[in-house]
Amino acid sequence: MIRRSPLLILFLLLTLAALSCTRSGSGGGLNAVGDAPSATDVEIEPSQYEADEYIEAEWQFEDSLSPPFALSEGQPDWDGGEARPPLAQTTPLTPEQLQALLDRLPPVQEQEGDVEQVRLPDQILPPPRPGVEVELPFPSPQVSSLPDDFADTPLAVLRFSPEGDVPLAPQLSVTFNQPMVPLTSHRELAHGDVPVRLSPELPGRWRWVGARTLFFEAGGAGRDRMPMATGYTVEIPAGTESASGQKLAEPVSWTFRTPPPTLQSAHPTSRSLGVAPVFFASFDQRIDPAAVLEHAQLTARAFSYALRLASADEIAADARVQRLAAEAPPDRWLAFVAAEPLPRDATATVTFGAGTPSLEGPLVSAHPQSYSFQTPGPFALRQHSCGWSDGARCQPGEPWLLRFNNPVDFETFDPALISVEPQPAAVSYDVYDNEIWIQANTRGNTTYRVTPGRGTGRPLRPGAGRGAAGAVRGWAGGGRPGRQGRRPDYNPGPLRRTGLSDLHRQPQRGQGARLSRCPGAVRRLSPVAA
């Protein structure tokens, strides 16, 4: 079996031509075409082709013109080692025979320059060394390190901290002008007396940093600072002795104070989500909620409202207050409610009066702390405009903005509550806080009338109020011709405003309408009553 290859056929033809030239050179050349020997007949009779493109062929050569190779049928799994002929029997040559063969070689003719002596340097240079060599005596002279002589230096306090009113006191430090303790381990120094007195006494640890600075680190009860709302006095008595025997001539004392309770965050602020909200307030230190509530006051329209602590169910019902309570440190917040609903469309103020106590120390607040918010009024449309124009003439494809006085309830918002005449081919709505953005496939030279209907601002919680009693107000947005015109089959997606990366689409009722929402905004600003 041979592969039908043009290279193999070309190789066979070249072999036959070489053999013919060899015969011609020996006197038996060809004189004419008819004189060509007929003893060599090459017949290739292709049989049926196989799938692997192999054909069978028979070759006949005259003995004198036989090529120097033989073709045979291939064998699967053929091992060339088994088919090798055996090695011939040989006899190794003796050294005398090898020398006799070498003696028959002509002598080596040496020419000038074939042999040269190796030229070595007279002196080997050492490798370069960086830096500068300085000659020093060895061994070095013994120099004794004597401590500073404080025989004529009186003992004094160089610095101390904290001092005065400080927002936080994590530690106390005192530095002297000369060593107070020997250089040894902290374990040994911990058993000695410290020359500083702190009042009131606190759980913690005194430790020396070096031989001149003394630290006090407050600890205990899971705290890493000194208690708040506390005044402290630090004293170093006269006669305190240093390591060299020097004594403090006069006592040294100073005071510092941590602040009383300070309001850190509150809810609601700016705008309320109803007329009966759950109030939340957190402070910078631990408090007693009942004691702090006694100093709290809620006023609206010159009237004061009684307050009580919110129950666990009331806190759990308000998602915002529940999240604030979970994020605040323990024992630093309180949640409370008013005994009766607040008036609508009114400014309410929560005040924590002077004298608000702390659970960490005896100091109380010296000034009142307050914040205000606005209760919701009747749900009304306050502003309408085109997104990027002055509102007089809207460009085709521009979004429309509806801004209300209260946040819009996303959970109950239905696009069918807003009427657009004539109805565009495709409309999408984007609800965020008190705004509704409408993106429609509008056309040029067309006047559209947008009318928010009854219930557009429907509240989320039962009993909080009702939405708009009727159509709030309709307004017309015209479109002038321009290059912004859309194709009739254009289907805009929900509007993506700056900073709202978590909007997603949610199918709603209404033909051709889509509603996109910002979950974070809905959790932050729940719907309000009308």
PDB file of C-alpha atoms in Angstrom, residues 178-183 189 193 208 210-212 242-243:
ATOM      1  CA  GLN A 178      14.276  62.914  84.690  1.00  0.00           C
ATOM      2  CA  PRO A 179      13.970  59.155  85.126  1.00  0.00           C
ATOM      3  CA  MET A 180      11.442  58.076  87.709  1.00  0.00           C
ATOM      4  CA  VAL A 181      11.946  54.292  87.620  1.00  0.00           C
ATOM      5  CA  PRO A 182      14.848  51.988  86.762  1.00  0.00           C
ATOM      6  CA  LEU A 183      15.046  50.361  83.352  1.00  0.00           C
ATOM      7  CA  LEU A 189       7.171  48.069  87.332  1.00  0.00           C
ATOM      8  CA  ASP A 193       3.521  52.569  93.262  1.00  0.00           C
ATOM      9  CA  TRP A 208       5.612  53.374  82.213  1.00  0.00           C
ATOM     10  CA  GLY A 210      10.434  54.574  79.171  1.00  0.00           C
ATOM     11  CA  ALA A 211      11.637  55.844  82.543  1.00  0.00           C
ATOM     12  CA  ARG A 212      10.069  59.316  82.414  1.00  0.00           C
ATOM     13  CA  SER A 242      12.779  60.426  91.147  1.00  0.00           C
ATOM     14  CA  ALA A 243      15.189  57.561  90.509  1.00  0.00           C
TER      15      ALA A 243
END
